[in-house]
Amino acid sequence: MIEVLLVRTSLSRLASRPAAASLLAIAVAAVGLGPAASPAAAATIPAGAGSYSDTRPAGTSGPTTNTGAPITPKVTAAARDKPVPTNDWWSSLAYQRYGDNPYSTPMYGHPLTYQAKASGLEVGYPTTPAIVGDGRQYEYAHKADLTVGLSGLNSPDTKADSWSDWTVTPYWADGSRTFRATIGHGMPFVYAKGSGGDARVTTASAPTVFSDNGNVLGITVAGHHYALFAPTGSDWNVSGSTITAGLGGKDYFSLAVLPSRDALATYRKYAFSFVTGSQVAWQSTGGTVKATYSLTTEAKEGSERGTLQALYRHQWLHTTDALTPYTYVSPRGTMKVRESASFTTSQKNNGVVPALPASSGVDKARLTGYLNEVANASDPFSGAADTYWTGKALGRLAQLVPVADQIGQTATRDKLLGLMKGRLQEWFTAGGASEFSYDRDWKTLTGYPASYGSDTELNDHHFHYSYYVYAAAIIAQYDQAWAADSAWGSMVKHLVRDAANPSRTDSAYPFLRGFDVYAGHSWASGHQGFAAGNNQESSSESINLSAGLVLWGAATGDTALRDLGSFLLTTESEAITQYWFDASQQVFPASFGHDTVGMVWGSGGAYSTWWTANPEEIHGINVLPVTGGSLHLAREKAAIKRNIAEMERENGGPAQEWRDLLWEFEALSDPAAAKAKWDGVNGNYEPEQGESKAHTYHWINTLNTVGAPDMTVSGDLPTSAVFTKNGTRTYTAHNHGSTTRTVTFSDGKSLSVPARSTATGTGAGGGEPDPDPDEPGPSTGNTFRLKSGGVLTTATTDPAGADSIASADGVNRDGTPYRPTVYQVKQVNGKVTPGAATTFRLRVDAGTRVGHAPQVRVSYDLTGDGAFDRTETFRYFATDPVNGWEEYTHASGTQAVTGSLGELRGGTVRLEIWNALGNGTSQVQTGTDAAVLKIPYGPDA
């Protein structure tokens, strides 16, 4: 199978759209899978005033292989009637995209990676990134360390047998043997069950055995430590690269990837507590979104029902639950391990508003002119025919409805509403040129004409339908009768159920088709059939669906759906912040020369899109559409500035094609700068296809008047927001309800909002929001504190804490960083201070363990290009075997120095600390005056 992950062909932006797979060039041998099952007879299914069909229009296709052969889900008999969750991290188990691969493509669970084969399940733990595609992509590609199965297993295929929110159990059978392996996100264990053969593990190379206790075997393969657990009374036998154990009449065994050899005893405790399911529960109350992630388990031996699970960065940043010192490497940065079957995260609710508040900065006459250009256009839908481009056109009109209403242009408002209703009703009525069709086999609703593989690959439903749901929500705000179930609301709900179904018991659609609750974001490809795993390009269009759910739920009185939207949006917002924009600069490998990615893959990320290498589109695709659901991006203002700066560097100057989108993006951080760019062209430009001059003018000039969004404050109503300028906060909220509502904000401000209205108020605020609470922008200070999360910061107000330093695993690591705990700061400017030197003051503790030796290296990348020009390795500090902090400073002296210091221009400073000796973990203090690095630099004159 040959894949081209980075498509460089530049196509017209007006004729192309980022697709989840449709433009990918793939060459494979074709093997027919037989025809897909068809409905017995075509029928039109009523849904309120609308309808959909249960058969596809003539000449169209449903899910197929890459060669066009129709296919049905590849699942066991036990799962045959369950809706299959396509668009997941493991979907290739159930969706056979390639005729010659009836098993799976690589699946990225993190920290482990997997691929099904005839002999069982390949398992890998990639820890070293590769930079590929001319430096435009980083990846931790799947590479098997071992294959787990049964002796003699040779299955003709692998099927999905059962699944839950973030776990799945594939199934193998060859006539004599059956084998199952439960795997999942954040799970260091593989839980295996089988019959007809001994447990068998085949390693990629001869393993090194570091522990042998009969039924518990510790091995090292390719530098990674694993533990194998057979039933009590069994014994593992090693012969070359083959390891087997009789199961003694039992049908279970397990394996785990260990964060270090010394973790074996802890992991052994949970080896037979088999995970049987996973589930997230969320609630949105009082301006806070909480989510609890729980695993269910079954004790195969003894009574232990607990387990270990690794949290992604977007999760551990927002939990107060206790975490162990154990960590894993992943494409999403460090994963931290919790010793429990559940954990809870808590975040401020990122509000969604139908429109920015009214302000004095908007010239009503000028805005009216721009509105009329759209409303009176000969074709307000610009020739759109398929689901995506129709959606874009609907979204364009939807943004203007509350804007027109705000300035009293009610006739224009109603004309826009009429246009939207008419087009939606065409799509919501079966039998015409455009309609929705339900596929009974795949349990999905697809719009025809389809586009970008939404039919044949089940791609992008959450992208396409986001615009329909959002437009319907705006209509419902003004016309509740239209949104009633007996009218057109039932069809809207079908689209919601297809793309973001909140129910796990709905027999017609899967639970949250596109959204991966543990990964924290959606996936775009229906089949996940790539060596790099699944992918998502336009995270902002995924957010558009969540924002649409908030507004639709609020407008129709469905608070459960509204709160689902808040959970999805708030969760994905943090994932975007960390994994697309690398806002804390702790996720992308140091060798990857970009500050943002256009696409996130299971294996990493890519500075690219599906259809062009133009930097404007690479940066803009995760901004569009700009709506009242885009305010969450303002949480990381320094990241926005870095993003815009990189786009202009890569672009050779300011944006031209998608300038309006990028102005609006910049306005979330620096409204004055965005307004200067708008004023510079004075409306003389061509809007992006989903934008309009009316909306862009209103957006930029409003933010320039009221200030950028203040994400430090949240309201107890999800449809509220706060802005700050020159010490004054502007509060706004929309009340969709039928009675007056008082909205209370987290800073104590309250706002009375009449029924079905928007209200705005002002109050004293604490100045401009911090441009980046995690890292306060380009630094000219020379003293930094270590902050948990891997940050060096000039701030002195962060809470005290402690980070774990990984074990040296009993090997002398003196002088060479080994699984270091890393802290760094980017965009540092300064000139060398003559006669000064690097200094640090740290507090470390190894508890009662003997012979540990924390060691520090400080490195300087003078220009931020990813190459370190100067490294200073200091002698290690021998800790004592007594509980309590000990002080480790630069006074230990340097052991080795390479390179030379020079002027820092947008440079990077990094501190690494690791255990040079010993066989256990230790700790380093953070957030105190004894967690300090001082560099030999003064201000950049």
PDB file of C-alpha atoms in Angstrom, residues 566-687:
ATOM      1  CA  SER A 566     -20.382  22.905  25.508  1.00  0.00           C
ATOM      2  CA  PHE A 567     -18.526  19.715  26.460  1.00  0.00           C
ATOM      3  CA  LEU A 568     -17.430  19.026  22.886  1.00  0.00           C
ATOM      4  CA  LEU A 569     -16.361  22.605  22.222  1.00  0.00           C
ATOM      5  CA  THR A 570     -14.502  23.120  25.490  1.00  0.00           C
ATOM      6  CA  THR A 571     -12.718  19.780  25.209  1.00  0.00           C
ATOM      7  CA  GLU A 572     -11.732  20.205  21.572  1.00  0.00           C
ATOM      8  CA  SER A 573     -10.648  23.783  22.203  1.00  0.00           C
ATOM      9  CA  GLU A 574      -7.885  22.573  24.533  1.00  0.00           C
ATOM     10  CA  ALA A 575      -6.904  19.845  22.075  1.00  0.00           C
ATOM     11  CA  ILE A 576      -6.636  22.421  19.281  1.00  0.00           C
ATOM     12  CA  THR A 577      -4.629  24.705  21.530  1.00  0.00           C
ATOM     13  CA  GLN A 578      -2.127  21.958  22.315  1.00  0.00           C
ATOM     14  CA  TYR A 579      -2.046  19.711  19.234  1.00  0.00           C
ATOM     15  CA  TRP A 580      -2.723  22.049  16.296  1.00  0.00           C
ATOM     16  CA  PHE A 581      -1.240  25.318  17.634  1.00  0.00           C
ATOM     17  CA  ASP A 582       1.241  23.945  20.217  1.00  0.00           C
ATOM     18  CA  ALA A 583       0.371  26.960  22.359  1.00  0.00           C
ATOM     19  CA  SER A 584       2.502  25.834  25.313  1.00  0.00           C
ATOM     20  CA  GLN A 585       5.271  24.732  22.917  1.00  0.00           C
ATOM     21  CA  GLN A 586       5.490  21.379  24.653  1.00  0.00           C
ATOM     22  CA  VAL A 587       4.049  19.041  22.010  1.00  0.00           C
ATOM     23  CA  PHE A 588       5.828  19.431  18.663  1.00  0.00           C
ATOM     24  CA  PRO A 589       9.313  17.869  18.495  1.00  0.00           C
ATOM     25  CA  ALA A 590      12.140  20.387  18.767  1.00  0.00           C
ATOM     26  CA  SER A 591      13.326  19.298  15.315  1.00  0.00           C
ATOM     27  CA  PHE A 592       9.976  20.202  13.717  1.00  0.00           C
ATOM     28  CA  GLY A 593      10.375  23.692  12.334  1.00  0.00           C
ATOM     29  CA  HIS A 594       6.784  24.914  12.550  1.00  0.00           C
ATOM     30  CA  ASP A 595       4.628  26.553  15.208  1.00  0.00           C
ATOM     31  CA  THR A 596       1.349  25.153  13.925  1.00  0.00           C
ATOM     32  CA  VAL A 597       0.037  22.246  11.873  1.00  0.00           C
ATOM     33  CA  GLY A 598      -2.746  22.201   9.332  1.00  0.00           C
ATOM     34  CA  MET A 599      -3.508  18.531  10.026  1.00  0.00           C
ATOM     35  CA  VAL A 600      -3.267  16.275  13.049  1.00  0.00           C
ATOM     36  CA  TRP A 601      -2.656  12.582  12.340  1.00  0.00           C
ATOM     37  CA  GLY A 602      -2.723   9.630  14.684  1.00  0.00           C
ATOM     38  CA  SER A 603       1.050   9.483  14.284  1.00  0.00           C
ATOM     39  CA  GLY A 604       1.765  13.223  14.577  1.00  0.00           C
ATOM     40  CA  GLY A 605       1.018  16.361  12.609  1.00  0.00           C
ATOM     41  CA  ALA A 606       1.668  18.017   9.260  1.00  0.00           C
ATOM     42  CA  TYR A 607       2.174  21.575   8.077  1.00  0.00           C
ATOM     43  CA  SER A 608      -0.059  20.941   5.065  1.00  0.00           C
ATOM     44  CA  THR A 609      -3.594  20.666   3.768  1.00  0.00           C
ATOM     45  CA  TRP A 610      -5.209  18.102   1.487  1.00  0.00           C
ATOM     46  CA  TRP A 611      -5.328  20.433  -1.474  1.00  0.00           C
ATOM     47  CA  THR A 612      -2.606  23.068  -1.317  1.00  0.00           C
ATOM     48  CA  ALA A 613       0.738  23.941   0.258  1.00  0.00           C
ATOM     49  CA  ASN A 614      -0.193  27.634   0.402  1.00  0.00           C
ATOM     50  CA  PRO A 615       0.563  28.878   3.954  1.00  0.00           C
ATOM     51  CA  GLU A 616      -2.602  30.998   4.050  1.00  0.00           C
ATOM     52  CA  GLU A 617      -4.778  27.915   3.702  1.00  0.00           C
ATOM     53  CA  ILE A 618      -2.612  25.842   6.050  1.00  0.00           C
ATOM     54  CA  HIS A 619      -3.151  28.418   8.777  1.00  0.00           C
ATOM     55  CA  GLY A 620      -6.664  29.460   7.795  1.00  0.00           C
ATOM     56  CA  ILE A 621      -8.189  26.000   7.553  1.00  0.00           C
ATOM     57  CA  ASN A 622      -8.191  25.784  11.351  1.00  0.00           C
ATOM     58  CA  VAL A 623      -9.880  29.188  11.653  1.00  0.00           C
ATOM     59  CA  LEU A 624     -12.842  28.959   9.278  1.00  0.00           C
ATOM     60  CA  PRO A 625     -15.695  29.553   9.692  1.00  0.00           C
ATOM     61  CA  VAL A 626     -15.357  32.545  11.990  1.00  0.00           C
ATOM     62  CA  THR A 627     -18.445  32.667  14.200  1.00  0.00           C
ATOM     63  CA  GLY A 628     -19.550  33.345  17.741  1.00  0.00           C
ATOM     64  CA  GLY A 629     -18.158  29.868  18.422  1.00  0.00           C
ATOM     65  CA  SER A 630     -14.641  30.986  17.486  1.00  0.00           C
ATOM     66  CA  LEU A 631     -14.051  33.059  20.618  1.00  0.00           C
ATOM     67  CA  HIS A 632     -12.353  30.126  22.353  1.00  0.00           C
ATOM     68  CA  LEU A 633      -9.282  30.720  20.174  1.00  0.00           C
ATOM     69  CA  ALA A 634      -8.625  33.936  22.097  1.00  0.00           C
ATOM     70  CA  ARG A 635      -7.520  31.955  25.150  1.00  0.00           C
ATOM     71  CA  GLU A 636      -3.998  31.736  23.719  1.00  0.00           C
ATOM     72  CA  LYS A 637      -3.260  35.176  22.341  1.00  0.00           C
ATOM     73  CA  ALA A 638       0.506  34.713  22.118  1.00  0.00           C
ATOM     74  CA  ALA A 639      -0.103  31.559  20.061  1.00  0.00           C
ATOM     75  CA  ILE A 640      -2.275  33.566  17.653  1.00  0.00           C
ATOM     76  CA  LYS A 641       0.541  36.081  17.237  1.00  0.00           C
ATOM     77  CA  ARG A 642       3.070  33.304  16.583  1.00  0.00           C
ATOM     78  CA  ASN A 643       0.644  31.700  14.147  1.00  0.00           C
ATOM     79  CA  ILE A 644       0.164  34.892  12.135  1.00  0.00           C
ATOM     80  CA  ALA A 645       3.904  35.626  12.193  1.00  0.00           C
ATOM     81  CA  GLU A 646       4.723  32.155  10.854  1.00  0.00           C
ATOM     82  CA  MET A 647       2.089  32.427   8.145  1.00  0.00           C
ATOM     83  CA  GLU A 648       3.577  35.724   6.968  1.00  0.00           C
ATOM     84  CA  ARG A 649       7.117  34.296   7.026  1.00  0.00           C
ATOM     85  CA  GLU A 650       6.105  31.220   5.050  1.00  0.00           C
ATOM     86  CA  ASN A 651       3.895  33.281   2.750  1.00  0.00           C
ATOM     87  CA  GLY A 652       6.519  35.884   1.985  1.00  0.00           C
ATOM     88  CA  GLY A 653       4.240  38.618   3.322  1.00  0.00           C
ATOM     89  CA  PRO A 654       0.696  39.266   4.573  1.00  0.00           C
ATOM     90  CA  ALA A 655      -2.213  37.081   3.495  1.00  0.00           C
ATOM     91  CA  GLN A 656      -3.912  37.745   0.165  1.00  0.00           C
ATOM     92  CA  GLU A 657      -6.292  34.891  -0.708  1.00  0.00           C
ATOM     93  CA  TRP A 658      -7.726  34.271   2.759  1.00  0.00           C
ATOM     94  CA  ARG A 659      -6.881  37.644   4.220  1.00  0.00           C
ATOM     95  CA  ASP A 660     -10.321  38.198   5.742  1.00  0.00           C
ATOM     96  CA  LEU A 661     -10.243  34.974   7.759  1.00  0.00           C
ATOM     97  CA  LEU A 662      -6.770  35.713   9.031  1.00  0.00           C
ATOM     98  CA  TRP A 663      -7.659  39.310   9.919  1.00  0.00           C
ATOM     99  CA  GLU A 664     -10.556  37.991  11.973  1.00  0.00           C
ATOM    100  CA  PHE A 665      -8.244  35.468  13.624  1.00  0.00           C
ATOM    101  CA  GLU A 666      -5.727  38.184  14.459  1.00  0.00           C
ATOM    102  CA  ALA A 667      -8.507  40.359  15.878  1.00  0.00           C
ATOM    103  CA  LEU A 668      -8.994  37.777  18.647  1.00  0.00           C
ATOM    104  CA  SER A 669      -5.522  38.704  19.876  1.00  0.00           C
ATOM    105  CA  ASP A 670      -4.776  42.179  18.541  1.00  0.00           C
ATOM    106  CA  PRO A 671      -7.900  43.940  17.241  1.00  0.00           C
ATOM    107  CA  ALA A 672      -6.047  47.156  16.408  1.00  0.00           C
ATOM    108  CA  ALA A 673      -3.589  45.340  14.156  1.00  0.00           C
ATOM    109  CA  ALA A 674      -6.443  43.552  12.387  1.00  0.00           C
ATOM    110  CA  LYS A 675      -8.340  46.794  11.895  1.00  0.00           C
ATOM    111  CA  ALA A 676      -5.256  48.448  10.401  1.00  0.00           C
ATOM    112  CA  LYS A 677      -5.107  45.667   7.811  1.00  0.00           C
ATOM    113  CA  TRP A 678      -8.829  46.016   7.063  1.00  0.00           C
ATOM    114  CA  ASP A 679      -8.490  49.777   6.738  1.00  0.00           C
ATOM    115  CA  GLY A 680      -5.481  49.306   4.485  1.00  0.00           C
ATOM    116  CA  VAL A 681      -7.593  47.744   1.734  1.00  0.00           C
ATOM    117  CA  ASN A 682     -10.823  49.592   2.579  1.00  0.00           C
ATOM    118  CA  GLY A 683     -13.034  46.709   1.507  1.00  0.00           C
ATOM    119  CA  ASN A 684     -11.274  46.187  -1.825  1.00  0.00           C
ATOM    120  CA  TYR A 685     -10.707  42.429  -1.705  1.00  0.00           C
ATOM    121  CA  GLU A 686     -12.438  39.168  -2.586  1.00  0.00           C
ATOM    122  CA  PRO A 687     -13.919  37.414   0.482  1.00  0.00           C
TER     123      PRO A 687
END
